[in-house]
mmCIF file of C-alpha atoms and ligand atoms in Angstrom:
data_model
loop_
_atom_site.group_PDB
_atom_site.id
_atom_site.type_symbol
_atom_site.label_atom_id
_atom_site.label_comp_id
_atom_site.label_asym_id
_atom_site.label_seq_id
_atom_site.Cartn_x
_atom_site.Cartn_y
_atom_site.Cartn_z
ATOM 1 C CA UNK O 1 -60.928 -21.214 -12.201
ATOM 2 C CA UNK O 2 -58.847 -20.212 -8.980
ATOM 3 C CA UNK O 3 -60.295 -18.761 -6.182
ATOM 4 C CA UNK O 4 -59.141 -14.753 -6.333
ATOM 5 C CA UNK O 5 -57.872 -13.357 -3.365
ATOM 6 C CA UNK O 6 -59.192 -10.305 -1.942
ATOM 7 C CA UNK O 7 -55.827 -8.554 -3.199
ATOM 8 C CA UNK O 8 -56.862 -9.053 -6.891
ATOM 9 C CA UNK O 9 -60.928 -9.142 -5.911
ATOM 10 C CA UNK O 10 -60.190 -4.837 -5.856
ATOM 11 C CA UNK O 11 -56.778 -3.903 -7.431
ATOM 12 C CA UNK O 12 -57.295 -0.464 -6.689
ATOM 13 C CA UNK O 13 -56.916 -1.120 -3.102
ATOM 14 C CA UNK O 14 -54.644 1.690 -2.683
ATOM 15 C CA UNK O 15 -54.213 3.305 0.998
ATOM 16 C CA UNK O 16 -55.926 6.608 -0.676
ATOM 17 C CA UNK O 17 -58.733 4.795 -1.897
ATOM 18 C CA UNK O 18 -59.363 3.165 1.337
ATOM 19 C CA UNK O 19 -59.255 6.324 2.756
ATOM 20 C CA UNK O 20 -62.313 7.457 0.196
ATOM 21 C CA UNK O 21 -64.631 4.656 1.331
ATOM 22 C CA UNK O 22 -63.252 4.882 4.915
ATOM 23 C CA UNK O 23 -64.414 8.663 4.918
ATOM 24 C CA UNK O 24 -67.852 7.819 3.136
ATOM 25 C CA UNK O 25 -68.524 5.009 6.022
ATOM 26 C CA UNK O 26 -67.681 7.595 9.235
ATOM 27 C CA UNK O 27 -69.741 10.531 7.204
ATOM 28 C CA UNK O 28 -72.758 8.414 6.620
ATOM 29 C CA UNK O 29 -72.879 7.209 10.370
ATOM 30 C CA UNK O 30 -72.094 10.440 11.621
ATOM 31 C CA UNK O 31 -74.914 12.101 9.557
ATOM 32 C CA UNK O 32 -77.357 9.410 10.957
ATOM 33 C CA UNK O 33 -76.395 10.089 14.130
ATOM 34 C CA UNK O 34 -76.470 13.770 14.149
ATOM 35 C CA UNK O 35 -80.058 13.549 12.099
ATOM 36 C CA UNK O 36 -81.242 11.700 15.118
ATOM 37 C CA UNK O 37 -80.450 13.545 17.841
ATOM 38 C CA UNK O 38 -84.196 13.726 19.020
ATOM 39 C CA UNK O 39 -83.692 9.830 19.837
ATOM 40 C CA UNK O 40 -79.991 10.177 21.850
ATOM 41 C CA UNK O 41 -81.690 9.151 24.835
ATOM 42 C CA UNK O 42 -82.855 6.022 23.333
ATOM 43 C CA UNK O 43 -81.274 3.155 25.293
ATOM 44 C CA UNK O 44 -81.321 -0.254 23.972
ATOM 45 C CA UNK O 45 -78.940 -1.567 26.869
ATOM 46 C CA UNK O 46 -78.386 0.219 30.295
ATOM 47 C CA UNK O 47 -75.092 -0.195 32.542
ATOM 48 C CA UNK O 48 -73.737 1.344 35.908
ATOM 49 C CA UNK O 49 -71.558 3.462 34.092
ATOM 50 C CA UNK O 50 -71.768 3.271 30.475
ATOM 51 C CA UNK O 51 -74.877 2.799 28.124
ATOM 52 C CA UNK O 52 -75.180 1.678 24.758
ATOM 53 C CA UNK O 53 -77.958 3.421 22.276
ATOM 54 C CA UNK O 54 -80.080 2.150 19.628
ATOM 55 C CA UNK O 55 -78.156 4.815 17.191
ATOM 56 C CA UNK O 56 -75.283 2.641 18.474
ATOM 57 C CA UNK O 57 -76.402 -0.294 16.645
ATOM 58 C CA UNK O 58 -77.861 1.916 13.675
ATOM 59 C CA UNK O 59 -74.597 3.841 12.953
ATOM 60 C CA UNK O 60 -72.530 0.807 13.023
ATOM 61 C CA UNK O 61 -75.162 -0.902 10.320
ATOM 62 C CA UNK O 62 -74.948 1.786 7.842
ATOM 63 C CA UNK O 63 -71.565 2.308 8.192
ATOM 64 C CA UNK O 64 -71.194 -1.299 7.762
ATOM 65 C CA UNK O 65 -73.598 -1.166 4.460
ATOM 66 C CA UNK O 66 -71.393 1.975 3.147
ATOM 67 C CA UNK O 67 -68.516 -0.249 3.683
ATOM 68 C CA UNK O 68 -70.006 -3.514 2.085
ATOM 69 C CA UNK O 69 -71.329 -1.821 -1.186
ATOM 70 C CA UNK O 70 -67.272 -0.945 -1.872
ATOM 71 C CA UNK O 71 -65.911 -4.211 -0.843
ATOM 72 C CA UNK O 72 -68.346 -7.101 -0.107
ATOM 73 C CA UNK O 73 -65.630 -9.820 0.834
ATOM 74 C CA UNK O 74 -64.008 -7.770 3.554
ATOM 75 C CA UNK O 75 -63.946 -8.238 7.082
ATOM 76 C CA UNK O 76 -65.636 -5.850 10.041
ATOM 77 C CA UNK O 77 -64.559 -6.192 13.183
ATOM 78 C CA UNK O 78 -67.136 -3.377 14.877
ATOM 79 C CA UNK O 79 -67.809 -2.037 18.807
ATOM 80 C CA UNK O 80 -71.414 -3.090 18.346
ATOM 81 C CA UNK O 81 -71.137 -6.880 17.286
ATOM 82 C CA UNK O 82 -67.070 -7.484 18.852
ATOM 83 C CA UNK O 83 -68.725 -9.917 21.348
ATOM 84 C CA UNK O 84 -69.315 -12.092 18.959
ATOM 85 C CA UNK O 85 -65.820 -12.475 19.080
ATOM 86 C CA UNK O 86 -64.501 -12.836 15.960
ATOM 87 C CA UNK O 87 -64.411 -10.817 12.406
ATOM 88 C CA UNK O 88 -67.546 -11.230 9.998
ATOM 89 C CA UNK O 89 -65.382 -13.403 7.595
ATOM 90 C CA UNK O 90 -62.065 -13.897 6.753
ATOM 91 C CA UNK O 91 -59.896 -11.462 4.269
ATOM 92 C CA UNK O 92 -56.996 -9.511 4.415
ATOM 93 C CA UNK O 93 -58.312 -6.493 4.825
ATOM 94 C CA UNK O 94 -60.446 -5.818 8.073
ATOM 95 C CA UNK O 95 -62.723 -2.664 8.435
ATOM 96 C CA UNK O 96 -62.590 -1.388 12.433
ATOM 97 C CA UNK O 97 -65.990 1.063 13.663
ATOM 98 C CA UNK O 98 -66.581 2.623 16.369
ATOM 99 C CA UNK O 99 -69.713 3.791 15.191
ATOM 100 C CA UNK O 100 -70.665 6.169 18.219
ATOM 101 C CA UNK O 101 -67.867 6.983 20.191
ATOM 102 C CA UNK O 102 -68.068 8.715 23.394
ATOM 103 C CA UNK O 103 -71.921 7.436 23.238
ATOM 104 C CA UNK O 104 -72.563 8.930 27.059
ATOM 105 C CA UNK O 105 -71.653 13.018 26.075
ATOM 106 C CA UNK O 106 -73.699 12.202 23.116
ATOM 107 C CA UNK O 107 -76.694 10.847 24.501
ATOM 108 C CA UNK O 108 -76.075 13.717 27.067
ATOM 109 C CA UNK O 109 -76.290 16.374 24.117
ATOM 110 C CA UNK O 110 -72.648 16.871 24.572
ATOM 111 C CA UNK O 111 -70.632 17.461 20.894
ATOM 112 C CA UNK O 112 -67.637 15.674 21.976
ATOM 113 C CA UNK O 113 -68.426 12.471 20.046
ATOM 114 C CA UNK O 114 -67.398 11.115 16.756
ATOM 115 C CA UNK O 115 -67.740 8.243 14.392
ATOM 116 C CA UNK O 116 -64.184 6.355 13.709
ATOM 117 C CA UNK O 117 -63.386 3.960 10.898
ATOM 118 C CA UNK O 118 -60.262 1.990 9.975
ATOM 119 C CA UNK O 119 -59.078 -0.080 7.473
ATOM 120 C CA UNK O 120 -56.125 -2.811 8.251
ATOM 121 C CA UNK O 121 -54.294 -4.923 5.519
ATOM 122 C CA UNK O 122 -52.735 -8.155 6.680
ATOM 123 C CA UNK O 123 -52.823 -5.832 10.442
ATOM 124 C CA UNK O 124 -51.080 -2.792 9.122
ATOM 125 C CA UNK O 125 -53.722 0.227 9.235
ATOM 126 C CA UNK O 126 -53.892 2.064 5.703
ATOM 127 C CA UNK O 127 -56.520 4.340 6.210
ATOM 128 C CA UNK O 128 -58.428 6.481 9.222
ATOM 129 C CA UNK O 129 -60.934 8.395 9.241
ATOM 130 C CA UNK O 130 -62.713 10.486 12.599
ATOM 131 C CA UNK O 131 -65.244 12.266 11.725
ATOM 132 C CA UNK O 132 -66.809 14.627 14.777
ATOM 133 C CA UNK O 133 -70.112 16.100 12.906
ATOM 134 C CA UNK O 134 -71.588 18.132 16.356
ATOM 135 C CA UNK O 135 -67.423 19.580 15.976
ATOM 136 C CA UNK O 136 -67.707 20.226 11.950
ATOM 137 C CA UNK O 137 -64.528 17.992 12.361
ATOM 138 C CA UNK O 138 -63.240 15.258 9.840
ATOM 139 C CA UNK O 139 -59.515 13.670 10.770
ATOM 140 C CA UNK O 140 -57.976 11.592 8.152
ATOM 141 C CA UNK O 141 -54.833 9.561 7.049
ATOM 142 C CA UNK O 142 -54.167 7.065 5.039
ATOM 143 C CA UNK O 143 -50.561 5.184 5.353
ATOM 144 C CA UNK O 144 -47.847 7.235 3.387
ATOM 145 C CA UNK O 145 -49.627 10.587 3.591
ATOM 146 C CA UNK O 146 -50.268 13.455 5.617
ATOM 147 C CA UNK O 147 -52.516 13.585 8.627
ATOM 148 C CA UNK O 148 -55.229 16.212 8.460
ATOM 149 C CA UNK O 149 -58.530 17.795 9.972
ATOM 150 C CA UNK O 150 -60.993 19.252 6.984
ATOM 151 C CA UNK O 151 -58.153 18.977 4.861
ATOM 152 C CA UNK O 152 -55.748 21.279 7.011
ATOM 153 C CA UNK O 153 -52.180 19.543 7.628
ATOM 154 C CA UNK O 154 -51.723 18.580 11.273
ATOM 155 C CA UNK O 155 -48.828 18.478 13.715
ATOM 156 C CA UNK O 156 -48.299 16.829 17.137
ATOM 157 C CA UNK O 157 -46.938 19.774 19.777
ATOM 158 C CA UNK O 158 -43.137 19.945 20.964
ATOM 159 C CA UNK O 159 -43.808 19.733 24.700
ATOM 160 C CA UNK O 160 -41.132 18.706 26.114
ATOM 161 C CA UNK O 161 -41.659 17.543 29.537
ATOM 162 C CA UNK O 162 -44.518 16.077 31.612
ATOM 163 C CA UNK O 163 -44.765 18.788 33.632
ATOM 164 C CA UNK O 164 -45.581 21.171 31.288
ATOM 165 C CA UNK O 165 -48.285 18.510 29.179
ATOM 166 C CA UNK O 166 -51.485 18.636 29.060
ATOM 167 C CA UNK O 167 -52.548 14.959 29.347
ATOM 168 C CA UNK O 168 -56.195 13.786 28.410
ATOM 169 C CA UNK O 169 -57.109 10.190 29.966
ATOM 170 C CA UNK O 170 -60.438 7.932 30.121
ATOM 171 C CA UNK O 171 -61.899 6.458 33.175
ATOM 172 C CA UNK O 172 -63.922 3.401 31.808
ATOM 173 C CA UNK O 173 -65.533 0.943 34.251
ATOM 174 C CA UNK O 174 -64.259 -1.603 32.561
ATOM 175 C CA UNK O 175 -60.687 -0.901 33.435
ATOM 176 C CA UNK O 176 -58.277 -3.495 34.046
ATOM 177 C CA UNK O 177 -59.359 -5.206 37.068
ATOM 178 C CA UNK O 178 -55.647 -5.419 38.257
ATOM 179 C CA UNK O 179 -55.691 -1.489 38.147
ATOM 180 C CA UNK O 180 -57.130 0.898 40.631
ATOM 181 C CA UNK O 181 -58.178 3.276 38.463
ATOM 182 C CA UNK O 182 -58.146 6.363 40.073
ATOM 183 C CA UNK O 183 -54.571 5.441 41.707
ATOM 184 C CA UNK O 184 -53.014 5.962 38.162
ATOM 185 C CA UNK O 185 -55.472 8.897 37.271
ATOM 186 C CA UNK O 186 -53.615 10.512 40.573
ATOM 187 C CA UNK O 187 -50.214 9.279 39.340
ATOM 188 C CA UNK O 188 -50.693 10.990 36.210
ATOM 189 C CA UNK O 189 -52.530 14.517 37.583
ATOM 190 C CA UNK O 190 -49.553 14.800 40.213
ATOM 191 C CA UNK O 191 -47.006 14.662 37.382
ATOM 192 C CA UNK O 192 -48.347 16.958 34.376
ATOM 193 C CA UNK O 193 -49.040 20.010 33.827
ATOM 194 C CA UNK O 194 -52.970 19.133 33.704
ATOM 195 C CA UNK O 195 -55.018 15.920 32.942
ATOM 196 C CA UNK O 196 -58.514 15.966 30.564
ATOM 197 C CA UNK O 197 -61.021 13.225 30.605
ATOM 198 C CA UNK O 198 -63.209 14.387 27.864
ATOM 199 C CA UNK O 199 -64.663 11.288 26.911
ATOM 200 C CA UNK O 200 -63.888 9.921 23.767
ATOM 201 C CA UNK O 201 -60.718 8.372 22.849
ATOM 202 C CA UNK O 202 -60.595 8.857 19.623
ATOM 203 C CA UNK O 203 -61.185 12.494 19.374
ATOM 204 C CA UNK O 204 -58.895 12.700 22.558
ATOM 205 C CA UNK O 205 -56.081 10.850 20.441
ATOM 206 C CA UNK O 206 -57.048 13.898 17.464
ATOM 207 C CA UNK O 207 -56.451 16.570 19.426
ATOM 208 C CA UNK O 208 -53.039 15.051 20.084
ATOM 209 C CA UNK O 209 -52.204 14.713 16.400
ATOM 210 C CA UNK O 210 -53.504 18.412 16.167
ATOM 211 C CA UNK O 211 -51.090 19.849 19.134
ATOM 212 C CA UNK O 212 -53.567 20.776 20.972
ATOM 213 C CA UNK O 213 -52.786 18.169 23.615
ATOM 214 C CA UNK O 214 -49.699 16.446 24.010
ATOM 215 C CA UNK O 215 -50.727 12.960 25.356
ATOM 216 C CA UNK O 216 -53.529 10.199 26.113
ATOM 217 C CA UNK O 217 -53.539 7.678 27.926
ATOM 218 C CA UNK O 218 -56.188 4.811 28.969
ATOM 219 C CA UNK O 219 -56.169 1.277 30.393
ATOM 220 C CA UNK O 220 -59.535 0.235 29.496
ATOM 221 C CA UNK O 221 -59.576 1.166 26.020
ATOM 222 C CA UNK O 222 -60.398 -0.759 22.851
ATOM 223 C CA UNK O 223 -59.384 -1.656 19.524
ATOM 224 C CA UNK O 224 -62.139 0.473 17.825
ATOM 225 C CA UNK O 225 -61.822 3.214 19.773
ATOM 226 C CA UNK O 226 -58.343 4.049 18.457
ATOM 227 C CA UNK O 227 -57.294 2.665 15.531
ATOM 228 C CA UNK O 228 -58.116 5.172 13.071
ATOM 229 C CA UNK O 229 -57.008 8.130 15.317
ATOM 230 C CA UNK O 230 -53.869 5.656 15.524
ATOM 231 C CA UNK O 231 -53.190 6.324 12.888
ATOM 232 C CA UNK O 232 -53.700 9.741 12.147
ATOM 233 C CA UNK O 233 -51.236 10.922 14.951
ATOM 234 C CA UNK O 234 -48.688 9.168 13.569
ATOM 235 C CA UNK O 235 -48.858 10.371 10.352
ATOM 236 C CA UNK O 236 -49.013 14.097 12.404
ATOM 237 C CA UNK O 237 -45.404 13.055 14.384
ATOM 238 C CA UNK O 238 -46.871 11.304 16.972
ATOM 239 C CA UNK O 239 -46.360 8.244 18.906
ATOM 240 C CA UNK O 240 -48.950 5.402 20.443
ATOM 241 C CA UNK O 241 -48.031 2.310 21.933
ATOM 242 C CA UNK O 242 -50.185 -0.674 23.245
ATOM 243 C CA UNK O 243 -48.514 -1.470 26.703
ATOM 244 C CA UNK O 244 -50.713 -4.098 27.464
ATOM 245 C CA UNK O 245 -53.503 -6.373 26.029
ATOM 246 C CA UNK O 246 -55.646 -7.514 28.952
ATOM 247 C CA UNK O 247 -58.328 -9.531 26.932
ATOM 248 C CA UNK O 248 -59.395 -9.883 23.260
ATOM 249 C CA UNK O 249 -59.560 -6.118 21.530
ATOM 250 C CA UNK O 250 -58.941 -4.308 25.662
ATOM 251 C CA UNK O 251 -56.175 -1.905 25.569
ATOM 252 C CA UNK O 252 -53.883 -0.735 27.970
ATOM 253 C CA UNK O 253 -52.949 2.425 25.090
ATOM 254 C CA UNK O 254 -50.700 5.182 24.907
ATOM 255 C CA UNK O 255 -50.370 7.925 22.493
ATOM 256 C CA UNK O 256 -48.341 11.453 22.546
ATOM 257 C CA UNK O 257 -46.455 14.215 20.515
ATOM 258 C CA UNK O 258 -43.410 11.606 21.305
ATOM 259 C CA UNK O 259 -41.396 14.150 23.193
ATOM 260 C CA UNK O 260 -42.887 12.927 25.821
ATOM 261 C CA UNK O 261 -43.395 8.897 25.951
ATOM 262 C CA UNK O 262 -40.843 7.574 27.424
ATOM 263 C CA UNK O 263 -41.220 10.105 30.334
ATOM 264 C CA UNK O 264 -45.010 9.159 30.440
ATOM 265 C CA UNK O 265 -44.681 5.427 29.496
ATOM 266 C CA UNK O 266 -42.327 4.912 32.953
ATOM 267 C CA UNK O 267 -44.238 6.739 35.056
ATOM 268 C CA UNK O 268 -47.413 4.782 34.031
ATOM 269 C CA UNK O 269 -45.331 1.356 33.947
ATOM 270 C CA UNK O 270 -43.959 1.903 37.294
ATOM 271 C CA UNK O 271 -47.491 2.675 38.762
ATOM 272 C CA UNK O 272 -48.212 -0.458 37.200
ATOM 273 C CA UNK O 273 -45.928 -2.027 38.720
ATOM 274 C CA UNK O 274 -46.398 -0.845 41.965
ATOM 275 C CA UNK O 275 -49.957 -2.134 41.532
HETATM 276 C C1 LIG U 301 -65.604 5.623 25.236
HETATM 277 C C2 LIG U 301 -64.124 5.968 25.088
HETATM 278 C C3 LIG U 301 -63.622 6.767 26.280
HETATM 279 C C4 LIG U 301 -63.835 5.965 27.539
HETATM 280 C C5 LIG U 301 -65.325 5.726 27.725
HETATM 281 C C6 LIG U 301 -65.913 4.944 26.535
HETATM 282 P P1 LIG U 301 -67.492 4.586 23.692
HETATM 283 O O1 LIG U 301 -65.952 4.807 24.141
HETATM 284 O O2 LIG U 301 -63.947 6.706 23.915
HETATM 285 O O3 LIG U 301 -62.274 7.102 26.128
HETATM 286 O O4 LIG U 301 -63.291 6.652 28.644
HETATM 287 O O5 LIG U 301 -65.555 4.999 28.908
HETATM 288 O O6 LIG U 301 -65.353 3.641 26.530
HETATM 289 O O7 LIG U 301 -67.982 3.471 24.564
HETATM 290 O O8 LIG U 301 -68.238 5.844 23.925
HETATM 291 O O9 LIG U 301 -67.416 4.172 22.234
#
């Protein structure tokens, strides 16, 4: 008897279905989370800047059992376990969580947080789901379709220019060490219109699909933080971009209503440059 590959393990594999079970992964950690809000400020590893929460590990593991109970021979690649390096097996399709992101507003009580899960085929993304439960917000795409929020089509903005953008950006410790961090986070306040750091890529990258921001940018970003939102504001009209890839998963990243890239891709490259 042949071995099956994963492609005929689950011939209904189609980018909507995907999008079914990647929805029923981000609800179920994002319920667990927002159950548990009595325990946000329970820390199972501290840093200088940054903290990482026992729901951390807890959100990823039942989004990971969602996940499994659909499709037990594919791969997770998620923030909680990424240092071990490598994806829990090998298949075509890889799963992507962020379980908690923008873990620091949440274990501040803060509602800007979300749970984000994507689905890749052979490295193409088919499906995305964000789902912000303290927002009563659920983004989703899967490839071919429509972006949406709580089922309501969405649309990048037509900002034109820089200077009349509204930028959102990150400042995460764990920036490229060639970058000063603040140097480009000046760069980029001097040029738009005004700059957000809210704290959560993903949902920052949302509200970009959504036109209700018209950029993001971050150098220290990761692989689970955006790949569903990716996603999502492409399929709204958007644009994102990796301009660099400083170690396994770390993102230089940029994303916008696409009116604007170029214009914000040089002036970021040429800080970059200049660094
Ligand atoms: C967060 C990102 C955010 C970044 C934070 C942090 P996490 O992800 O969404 O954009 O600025 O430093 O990395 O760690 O909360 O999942």
């Amino acid at each position: 008897m042949t071995a099956l590959s994963d492609d005929s393990l689950t011939p209904d594999l189609t980018p909507s279905r995907l999008l079914e079970v990647a929805v029923a992964a981000a609800r179920t950690a994002g319920t667990h989370a927002l159950t548990n809000l009595d325990r946000r400020t329970d820390i199972a590893q501290g840093f200088a800047h940054d903290v990482k929460l026992k729901l951390d590990l807890e959100c990823q593991t039942v989004a990971e059992q969602t996940l499994l109970s659909h499709f037990p021979s594919h791969a997770i690649l998620g923030e909680e376990t990424a240092d071990d390096a490598t994806p829990t097996r090998s298949s075509p399709y890889l799963w992507i969580i962020d379980p908690i992101d923008g873990t620091v507003n949440f274990s501040h009580g803060l509602p800007h947080w979300c749970c984000s899960v994507a689905v890749r085929h052979r490295g193409i993304t088919m499906a995305g789901a964000v789902y912000a439960p303290a927002l009563a917000e659920l983004y989703t795409a899967a490839a071919g379709g429509p972006a949406e929020c709580n089922g309501q089509r969405l649309r990048t903005s037509s900002v034109p220019r820089l200077d009349q953008a509204l930028v959102m950006t990150g400042l995460d410790q764990k920036v490229n060490p060639r970058m000063k961090r603040f140097a480009l986070f000046r760069a980029i306040a001097d040029t738009v219109q005004k700059t957000r750091v809210m704290g959560a890529a993903a949902l920052d990258i949302c509200r970009v699909a959504k036109g209700q921001a018209d950029g993001y940018f971050e150098a220290g970003i990761y692989t689970w933080d955006v790949a569903a939102a990716a996603l999502i504001l492409e399929n709204a009209g958007g644009r994102s971009e990796i301009l660099a890839n400083p170690s396994p998963h770390q993102l230089l990243f940029l994303a916008t209503n696409g009116h604007i890239h170029e214009e914000l891709k040089s002036l970021i490259s040429g800080h970059l440059a200049a660094e």
